[in-house]
CSV table of C-alpha atoms in Angstrom, one decimal:
chain,number,residue,atom,x,y,z
D,1,MET,CA,0.0,0.0,0.0
D,2,ILE,CA,1.1,3.6,-0.7
D,3,ALA,CA,0.9,5.9,2.3
D,4,PRO,CA,-1.6,8.7,2.1
D,5,GLU,CA,1.0,11.4,2.4
D,6,GLU,CA,3.0,9.9,-0.5
D,7,TRP,CA,-0.2,9.9,-2.7
D,8,SER,CA,-0.9,13.5,-1.6
D,9,SER,CA,2.6,14.6,-2.7
D,10,GLU,CA,2.3,12.7,-6.0
D,11,LEU,CA,-1.1,14.1,-6.8
D,12,LYS,CA,0.0,17.7,-6.1
D,13,THR,CA,2.9,17.3,-8.5
D,14,ARG,CA,0.6,15.9,-11.2
D,15,ARG,CA,-2.0,18.7,-10.8
D,16,ALA,CA,0.7,21.3,-10.8
D,17,SER,CA,2.0,20.0,-14.1
D,18,ALA,CA,-1.5,20.0,-15.5
D,19,ALA,CA,-2.0,23.6,-14.4
D,20,GLU,CA,1.1,24.5,-16.3
D,21,ILE,CA,-0.5,23.1,-19.5
D,22,VAL,CA,-3.6,25.1,-18.9
D,23,GLU,CA,-1.6,28.3,-18.3
D,24,HIS,CA,0.5,27.6,-21.4
D,25,HIS,CA,-2.6,27.6,-23.6
D,26,GLY,CA,-3.9,30.8,-22.0
D,27,CYS,CA,-6.9,29.2,-20.4
D,28,ASP,CA,-8.5,30.3,-17.2
D,29,ALA,CA,-10.3,27.0,-16.4
D,30,PHE,CA,-9.8,23.3,-16.9
D,31,LEU,CA,-12.3,20.5,-17.5
D,32,VAL,CA,-11.3,16.8,-17.4
D,33,PHE,CA,-13.8,14.2,-18.5
D,34,GLY,CA,-13.6,10.5,-18.0
D,35,SER,CA,-16.1,8.0,-19.4
D,36,HIS,CA,-16.7,4.6,-17.7
D,37,GLY,CA,-13.8,2.4,-18.5
D,38,HIS,CA,-11.8,5.3,-20.1
D,39,ALA,CA,-11.1,7.7,-17.2
D,40,GLU,CA,-7.3,7.6,-17.3
D,41,HIS,CA,-6.7,11.4,-17.3
D,42,PHE,CA,-9.2,11.8,-14.5
D,43,ARG,CA,-7.7,9.1,-12.4
D,44,TYR,CA,-4.2,10.4,-13.0
D,45,LEU,CA,-5.2,13.7,-11.4
D,46,THR,CA,-7.4,12.3,-8.6
D,47,ASN,CA,-6.3,8.7,-7.9
D,48,PHE,CA,-9.9,7.7,-8.4
D,49,ALA,CA,-12.2,6.4,-11.1
D,50,PRO,CA,-15.8,5.4,-10.3
D,51,ALA,CA,-17.0,1.8,-10.6
D,52,LEU,CA,-19.9,3.1,-12.7
D,53,GLY,CA,-20.7,6.3,-14.6
D,54,ASP,CA,-18.7,9.2,-15.8
D,55,ALA,CA,-16.4,11.5,-13.9
D,56,TRP,CA,-15.7,15.3,-14.3
D,57,LEU,CA,-13.1,17.6,-12.8
D,58,VAL,CA,-13.5,21.4,-13.1
D,59,GLN,CA,-10.8,23.8,-11.9
D,60,ALA,CA,-10.7,27.6,-12.3
D,61,GLY,CA,-7.4,29.4,-11.8
D,62,SER,CA,-5.9,28.7,-8.3
D,63,GLN,CA,-9.2,27.5,-6.9
D,64,ALA,CA,-9.5,24.0,-5.6
D,65,PRO,CA,-10.9,21.5,-8.2
D,66,VAL,CA,-14.5,20.5,-8.0
D,67,CYS,CA,-15.2,16.9,-9.0
D,68,VAL,CA,-18.6,15.6,-10.2
D,69,LEU,CA,-19.9,12.0,-10.5
D,70,ASP,CA,-23.1,10.4,-11.7
D,71,PHE,CA,-23.6,8.5,-8.5
D,72,ASP,CA,-22.9,9.4,-4.9
D,73,TRP,CA,-22.0,5.9,-3.7
D,74,GLN,CA,-18.3,6.4,-3.8
D,75,VAL,CA,-18.0,10.1,-3.0
D,76,GLU,CA,-16.4,9.6,0.4
D,77,GLU,CA,-14.0,7.1,-1.0
D,78,ALA,CA,-13.1,9.5,-3.8
D,79,ARG,CA,-12.6,12.3,-1.3
D,80,ARG,CA,-10.1,10.2,0.7
D,81,ARG,CA,-8.2,8.9,-2.3
D,82,SER,CA,-7.9,12.2,-4.1
D,83,ASP,CA,-7.0,14.5,-1.2
D,84,LEU,CA,-9.7,16.8,-2.7
D,85,SER,CA,-12.6,17.9,-0.5
D,86,GLU,CA,-15.2,19.2,-3.1
D,87,TRP,CA,-17.1,16.2,-4.6
D,88,ARG,CA,-20.6,16.4,-5.9
D,89,ALA,CA,-22.9,13.9,-7.5
D,90,ARG,CA,-26.1,13.8,-9.6
D,91,PHE,CA,-27.6,11.1,-11.8
D,92,GLY,CA,-27.0,12.4,-15.3
D,93,ALA,CA,-24.2,14.8,-14.1
D,94,ALA,CA,-23.8,17.1,-17.1
D,95,PRO,CA,-26.3,19.8,-15.8
D,96,LEU,CA,-24.5,19.8,-12.5
D,97,VAL,CA,-21.2,20.2,-14.3
D,98,ALA,CA,-22.7,23.1,-16.3
D,99,GLU,CA,-23.7,24.8,-13.0
D,100,VAL,CA,-20.1,24.4,-11.7
D,101,LEU,CA,-18.7,25.9,-14.9
D,102,ALA,CA,-21.2,28.8,-14.7
D,103,GLU,CA,-19.8,29.5,-11.2
D,104,THR,CA,-16.3,29.9,-12.7
D,105,SER,CA,-17.4,31.9,-15.8
D,106,PRO,CA,-14.4,30.9,-17.9
D,107,ARG,CA,-13.4,32.8,-21.0
D,108,ARG,CA,-11.1,30.1,-22.3
D,109,LEU,CA,-11.6,26.5,-21.2
D,110,ALA,CA,-8.9,23.8,-21.5
D,111,VAL,CA,-10.5,20.3,-22.0
D,112,ALA,CA,-9.0,16.8,-21.6
D,113,GLY,CA,-11.3,14.0,-22.6
D,114,LEU,CA,-13.2,15.9,-25.3
D,115,GLU,CA,-12.9,13.0,-27.7
D,116,ARG,CA,-15.1,10.8,-25.4
D,117,LEU,CA,-17.5,13.4,-24.3
D,118,PRO,CA,-21.1,12.7,-25.5
D,119,VAL,CA,-22.5,15.3,-27.9
D,120,LYS,CA,-25.6,15.8,-25.7
D,121,ALA,CA,-23.5,16.4,-22.6
D,122,TRP,CA,-21.3,18.8,-24.4
D,123,GLU,CA,-24.3,20.7,-25.7
D,124,THR,CA,-25.5,21.0,-22.0
D,125,LEU,CA,-22.1,22.4,-20.9
D,126,ARG,CA,-21.3,24.7,-23.8
D,127,GLY,CA,-21.2,28.3,-22.8
D,128,GLU,CA,-19.8,31.6,-24.1
D,129,PHE,CA,-16.2,30.5,-23.8
D,130,ASP,CA,-13.5,29.4,-26.2
D,131,THR,CA,-12.4,25.7,-26.0
D,132,VAL,CA,-8.9,24.3,-26.3
D,133,ASP,CA,-8.4,20.5,-26.5
D,134,VAL,CA,-5.4,19.7,-24.3
D,135,ALA,CA,-5.8,15.9,-24.2
D,136,ASP,CA,-2.5,15.3,-26.1
D,137,ASP,CA,-0.6,17.5,-23.7
D,138,VAL,CA,-2.0,15.6,-20.7
D,139,ALA,CA,-1.3,12.3,-22.4
D,140,ARG,CA,2.3,13.4,-23.0
D,141,LEU,CA,2.5,14.3,-19.3
D,142,ARG,CA,1.6,10.7,-18.4
D,143,ARG,CA,4.2,9.1,-20.7
D,144,GLY,CA,7.1,9.1,-18.3
D,145,LYS,CA,6.1,7.2,-15.2
D,146,SER,CA,7.1,8.4,-11.8
D,147,ALA,CA,8.9,6.1,-9.3
D,148,LEU,CA,5.6,5.6,-7.5
D,149,GLU,CA,3.9,4.6,-10.8
D,150,VAL,CA,6.6,2.1,-11.6
D,151,ARG,CA,6.3,0.6,-8.1
D,152,LEU,CA,2.5,0.1,-8.7
D,153,LEU,CA,3.1,-1.4,-12.1
D,154,ALA,CA,5.7,-3.7,-10.7
D,155,GLU,CA,3.2,-5.0,-8.1
D,156,ALA,CA,0.6,-5.5,-10.9
D,157,ALA,CA,3.2,-7.4,-12.8
D,158,ARG,CA,4.1,-9.5,-9.8
D,159,LEU,CA,0.5,-10.5,-9.3
D,160,THR,CA,0.2,-11.3,-13.0
D,161,ASP,CA,3.3,-13.5,-12.8
D,162,GLU,CA,1.8,-15.4,-10.0
D,163,ALA,CA,-1.5,-15.9,-11.9
D,164,LEU,CA,0.5,-17.1,-15.0
D,165,GLU,CA,2.1,-19.8,-12.8
D,166,VAL,CA,-1.3,-20.8,-11.6
D,167,ALA,CA,-2.4,-21.1,-15.2
D,168,ARG,CA,0.5,-23.4,-16.0
D,169,SER,CA,-0.1,-25.6,-13.0
D,170,GLU,CA,-3.9,-25.8,-13.4
D,171,ALA,CA,-4.0,-26.5,-17.2
D,172,ARG,CA,-4.5,-30.2,-17.8
D,173,PRO,CA,-6.5,-32.4,-20.2
D,174,GLY,CA,-10.3,-32.2,-19.5
D,175,VAL,CA,-10.3,-28.7,-18.0
D,176,SER,CA,-12.3,-26.2,-20.1
D,177,GLU,CA,-11.0,-22.9,-21.2
D,178,ARG,CA,-13.7,-21.1,-19.1
D,179,GLU,CA,-12.8,-23.2,-16.1
D,180,LEU,CA,-9.2,-22.3,-16.4
D,181,ALA,CA,-10.0,-18.6,-17.0
D,182,ALA,CA,-12.1,-18.6,-13.8
D,183,ARG,CA,-9.2,-20.1,-11.8
D,184,ILE,CA,-6.8,-17.5,-13.3
D,185,GLY,CA,-9.2,-14.7,-12.5
D,186,GLN,CA,-9.3,-15.8,-8.8
D,187,ALA,CA,-5.5,-15.9,-8.8
D,188,LEU,CA,-5.3,-12.4,-10.3
D,189,GLY,CA,-7.1,-10.9,-7.3
D,190,ALA,CA,-9.7,-8.2,-7.0
D,191,GLU,CA,-8.5,-5.9,-9.8
D,192,TRP,CA,-8.1,-7.0,-13.4
D,193,ALA,CA,-6.8,-5.0,-16.4
D,194,PHE,CA,-9.2,-7.1,-18.6
D,195,PRO,CA,-10.9,-10.5,-18.3
D,196,PRO,CA,-8.5,-13.5,-18.6
D,197,THR,CA,-8.0,-14.9,-22.1
D,198,VAL,CA,-7.4,-18.6,-22.6
D,199,ILE,CA,-7.1,-20.0,-26.2
D,200,SER,CA,-6.4,-23.7,-26.7
D,201,GLY,CA,-6.0,-26.0,-29.6
D,202,ASN,CA,-3.9,-26.2,-32.7
D,203,ASP,CA,-6.2,-26.1,-35.8
D,204,ASP,CA,-8.3,-22.9,-35.4
D,205,PRO,CA,-5.9,-20.2,-34.5
D,206,ILE,CA,-7.7,-16.9,-33.7
D,207,PRO,CA,-5.3,-14.4,-32.2
D,208,ILE,CA,-7.7,-13.2,-29.5
D,209,ARG,CA,-11.2,-14.4,-28.4
D,210,GLU,CA,-13.1,-15.1,-25.3
D,211,PRO,CA,-12.7,-18.5,-23.5
D,212,THR,CA,-15.1,-21.2,-24.6
D,213,GLU,CA,-16.4,-24.5,-23.2
D,214,ARG,CA,-13.7,-26.3,-25.3
D,215,ARG,CA,-11.8,-28.8,-23.1
D,216,LEU,CA,-8.0,-29.0,-23.2
D,217,GLU,CA,-6.5,-32.0,-24.8
D,218,ASN,CA,-3.0,-33.6,-24.9
D,219,GLY,CA,-0.9,-31.9,-27.5
D,220,ASP,CA,-2.8,-28.6,-27.3
D,221,THR,CA,-1.1,-25.3,-27.5
D,222,VAL,CA,-2.5,-23.1,-24.7
D,223,MET,CA,-2.1,-19.4,-24.8
D,224,ILE,CA,-2.8,-17.3,-21.7
D,225,ASP,CA,-3.1,-13.5,-21.9
D,226,ILE,CA,-3.9,-11.7,-18.6
D,227,GLY,CA,-3.3,-8.6,-16.6
D,228,ALA,CA,-3.7,-7.8,-12.9
D,229,GLY,CA,-4.4,-4.3,-11.8
D,230,TYR,CA,-3.1,-2.6,-8.7
D,231,GLU,CA,-4.3,0.9,-7.6
D,232,GLY,CA,-5.5,1.4,-11.1
D,233,TYR,CA,-2.2,0.5,-12.8
D,234,GLN,CA,-2.5,-2.4,-15.3
D,235,ALA,CA,-0.1,-5.1,-16.2
D,236,ASP,CA,-0.5,-7.1,-19.4
D,237,ALA,CA,1.4,-10.4,-20.0
D,238,SER,CA,1.1,-13.6,-21.9
D,239,ARG,CA,2.6,-17.1,-21.8
D,240,THR,CA,2.2,-20.1,-24.1
D,241,PHE,CA,2.7,-23.8,-23.3
D,242,VAL,CA,1.9,-27.2,-24.7
D,243,LEU,CA,0.2,-30.0,-22.9
D,244,GLY,CA,2.6,-32.9,-23.4
D,245,GLU,CA,5.5,-33.1,-25.8
D,246,PRO,CA,5.5,-30.2,-28.4
D,247,SER,CA,5.4,-31.2,-32.1
D,248,ALA,CA,8.0,-30.1,-34.6
D,249,GLU,CA,5.6,-27.5,-35.9
D,250,GLN,CA,4.9,-26.1,-32.4
D,251,ARG,CA,8.6,-25.9,-31.8
D,252,ARG,CA,9.2,-24.2,-35.1
D,253,VAL,CA,6.6,-21.5,-34.5
D,254,TRP,CA,7.7,-21.0,-30.9
D,255,GLU,CA,11.3,-20.4,-32.0
D,256,ALA,CA,10.0,-17.6,-34.3
D,257,VAL,CA,8.1,-16.1,-31.4
D,258,LEU,CA,11.2,-16.2,-29.2
D,259,ARG,CA,13.3,-14.7,-32.0
D,260,ALA,CA,10.8,-11.9,-32.5
D,261,SER,CA,10.7,-11.2,-28.8
D,262,GLU,CA,14.5,-11.0,-28.5
D,263,ALA,CA,14.8,-8.8,-31.5
D,264,ALA,CA,12.2,-6.4,-30.3
D,265,LEU,CA,13.7,-6.2,-26.8
D,266,ASP,CA,17.2,-5.7,-28.3
D,267,ALA,CA,15.8,-2.6,-30.1
D,268,VAL,CA,14.2,-1.1,-26.9
D,269,ARG,CA,16.0,2.0,-25.4
D,270,ALA,CA,15.3,5.7,-25.0
D,271,GLY,CA,15.5,7.6,-28.3
D,272,VAL,CA,14.6,4.7,-30.6
D,273,PRO,CA,11.5,5.4,-32.8
D,274,CYS,CA,8.6,3.3,-31.6
D,275,ARG,CA,8.0,1.7,-35.0
D,276,ALA,CA,11.6,0.5,-35.1
D,277,VAL,CA,10.8,-1.9,-32.3
D,278,ASP,CA,7.8,-3.3,-34.2
D,279,GLU,CA,9.9,-3.6,-37.4
D,280,ALA,CA,12.7,-5.4,-35.6
D,281,GLY,CA,10.3,-8.0,-34.2
D,282,ALA,CA,8.4,-8.5,-37.4
D,283,ARG,CA,11.6,-8.9,-39.4
D,284,ALA,CA,12.9,-11.6,-37.1
D,285,ALA,CA,9.7,-13.6,-37.5
D,286,GLU,CA,9.7,-13.1,-41.3
D,287,GLU,CA,13.2,-14.4,-41.5
D,288,LEU,CA,11.9,-17.7,-40.2
D,289,GLY,CA,8.9,-17.7,-42.5
D,290,PHE,CA,6.1,-16.2,-40.3
D,291,ARG,CA,4.1,-13.1,-40.0
D,292,LEU,CA,3.2,-11.6,-36.6
D,293,ALA,CA,-0.5,-11.8,-35.8
D,294,HIS,CA,-0.6,-8.2,-34.6
D,295,ARG,CA,1.5,-5.2,-33.5
D,296,ILE,CA,4.6,-6.0,-31.4
D,297,GLY,CA,3.3,-4.1,-28.4
D,298,HIS,CA,1.9,-1.0,-26.7
D,299,GLY,CA,2.1,1.1,-23.6
D,300,ILE,CA,0.8,0.1,-20.1
D,301,GLY,CA,-0.1,2.3,-17.2
D,302,LEU,CA,-3.6,3.4,-16.2
D,303,ALA,CA,-4.7,1.5,-19.3
D,304,THR,CA,-3.2,-1.3,-21.5
D,305,SER,CA,-3.9,-1.2,-25.2
D,306,PHE,CA,-5.0,2.5,-25.1
D,307,GLU,CA,-1.9,3.7,-23.4
D,308,TRP,CA,0.9,5.4,-25.4
D,309,PRO,CA,2.8,4.3,-27.4
D,310,ASP,CA,1.4,2.2,-30.2
D,311,LEU,CA,4.6,0.5,-31.2
D,312,ALA,CA,3.4,-0.2,-34.7
D,313,GLY,CA,2.0,3.2,-35.4
D,314,ASP,CA,4.0,5.9,-33.6
D,315,GLU,CA,7.1,7.5,-35.1
D,316,GLU,CA,8.1,9.3,-32.0
D,317,PRO,CA,11.0,8.0,-30.0
D,318,LEU,CA,10.7,6.0,-26.8
D,319,GLU,CA,11.3,8.0,-23.6
D,320,PRO,CA,13.0,7.0,-20.3
D,321,GLY,CA,10.4,5.9,-17.8
D,322,THR,CA,7.9,4.8,-20.5
D,323,THR,CA,6.3,1.5,-19.6
D,324,ILE,CA,5.4,-0.9,-22.4
D,325,CYS,CA,4.7,-4.5,-23.2
D,326,ILE,CA,6.4,-6.5,-26.0
D,327,GLU,CA,4.0,-9.2,-27.3
D,328,PRO,CA,5.0,-11.1,-30.5
D,329,ALA,CA,2.2,-13.6,-31.5
D,330,ILE,CA,1.9,-16.0,-34.3
D,331,ALA,CA,-1.4,-17.8,-35.2
D,332,GLN,CA,-0.5,-20.8,-37.3
D,333,PRO,CA,-2.6,-23.9,-38.2
D,334,GLY,CA,-1.0,-26.9,-36.7
D,335,ALA,CA,0.5,-24.9,-33.8
D,336,GLY,CA,-2.5,-22.7,-32.7
D,337,VAL,CA,-1.9,-19.3,-31.2
D,338,MET,CA,1.6,-18.8,-29.7
D,339,LYS,CA,2.4,-15.6,-27.9
D,340,LEU,CA,5.0,-14.3,-25.4
D,341,GLU,CA,4.3,-11.0,-23.7
D,342,ASP,CA,6.4,-9.2,-21.1
D,343,ASP,CA,6.1,-5.8,-19.3
D,344,LEU,CA,9.1,-3.5,-19.0
D,345,VAL,CA,10.3,0.0,-18.2
D,346,VAL,CA,12.3,1.9,-20.9
D,347,THR,CA,15.7,3.2,-19.7
D,348,VAL,CA,18.4,5.3,-21.4
D,349,ASP,CA,20.4,2.2,-22.3
D,350,GLY,CA,17.7,-0.4,-22.7
D,351,TYR,CA,15.0,-1.6,-20.4
D,352,GLU,CA,14.1,-3.3,-17.1
D,353,LEU,CA,11.7,-6.2,-17.1
D,354,LEU,CA,8.7,-6.2,-14.7
D,355,THR,CA,7.5,-9.7,-15.5
D,356,SER,CA,9.6,-12.8,-15.0
D,357,SER,CA,7.3,-15.9,-14.9
D,358,ASP,CA,8.3,-19.2,-16.6
D,359,ARG,CA,8.7,-18.6,-20.4
D,360,SER,CA,9.3,-22.3,-21.4
D,361,LEU,CA,7.0,-24.1,-23.9
């Protein structure tokens, strides 16, 4: 657990940096919107995201932020976690947010979360002020993780490693994918980055899907993709193993996955363009006659797949303190879905792994 005073210091630093963004754009007020399941910016500034409904933060100048929720169930929890005293709630909160904004009478409003804000809600809020979308600036602020954030991700990764070991020990012929996923979910603990993925079999390779009632058999490839959460920070890791002795084709595909992982990891360090990491992994797989099933990886933090960077699409260089996963996967008839995914922190000279569970086939 993180001590309240450490969280308080961390949040003050984050909010001060956000205030600099608002000032840089010449704005006199700041609105942060978080939709259910996508409230990363809001959580970053408050250490809280509601279990249900949307979340809003309004700040004018040097005044203390006012936060608004759709439901009042968690207001006291939010107050304690955020170190902010002013929390309000109303079912269908947009009119209440409009009232809060009217109290501040902004001339120029900085907004983070505009891309997810419902049109009807925005029409309710819209006043006689100019609007500046600062989502990219806030997202950039979140790229380099603080020491506290790395500690939280490391704990999420540790819990994920433990659950991957449970998956390996519990997978046996006769167990269904859903049964194994349920057991993994229990091992992950109370907070998940996403529901556990279990894909078994060799002849119908779908890179990602929900677990089914299919029962594991001898000779099966079994791919597990899971992530524990801890204080909002989300790990994301995968392991693949075979029930029994791997076939020649399974070994051949797994060798390509390992080569792709090694090549991508070798490319990781601060200053390297994101796409160069993807290209290194893809090239290693292609040299052995395979194509990767999807991008080589993405950022992790308060989200997984939605966190910067997209290693296949971003040209910008990796930065020290960025946390990412490297996840080469090959979907091949005869070998099924084979994937190896690890979490890491980018450093000046390379990286530090956060996940370390058994990688053997």
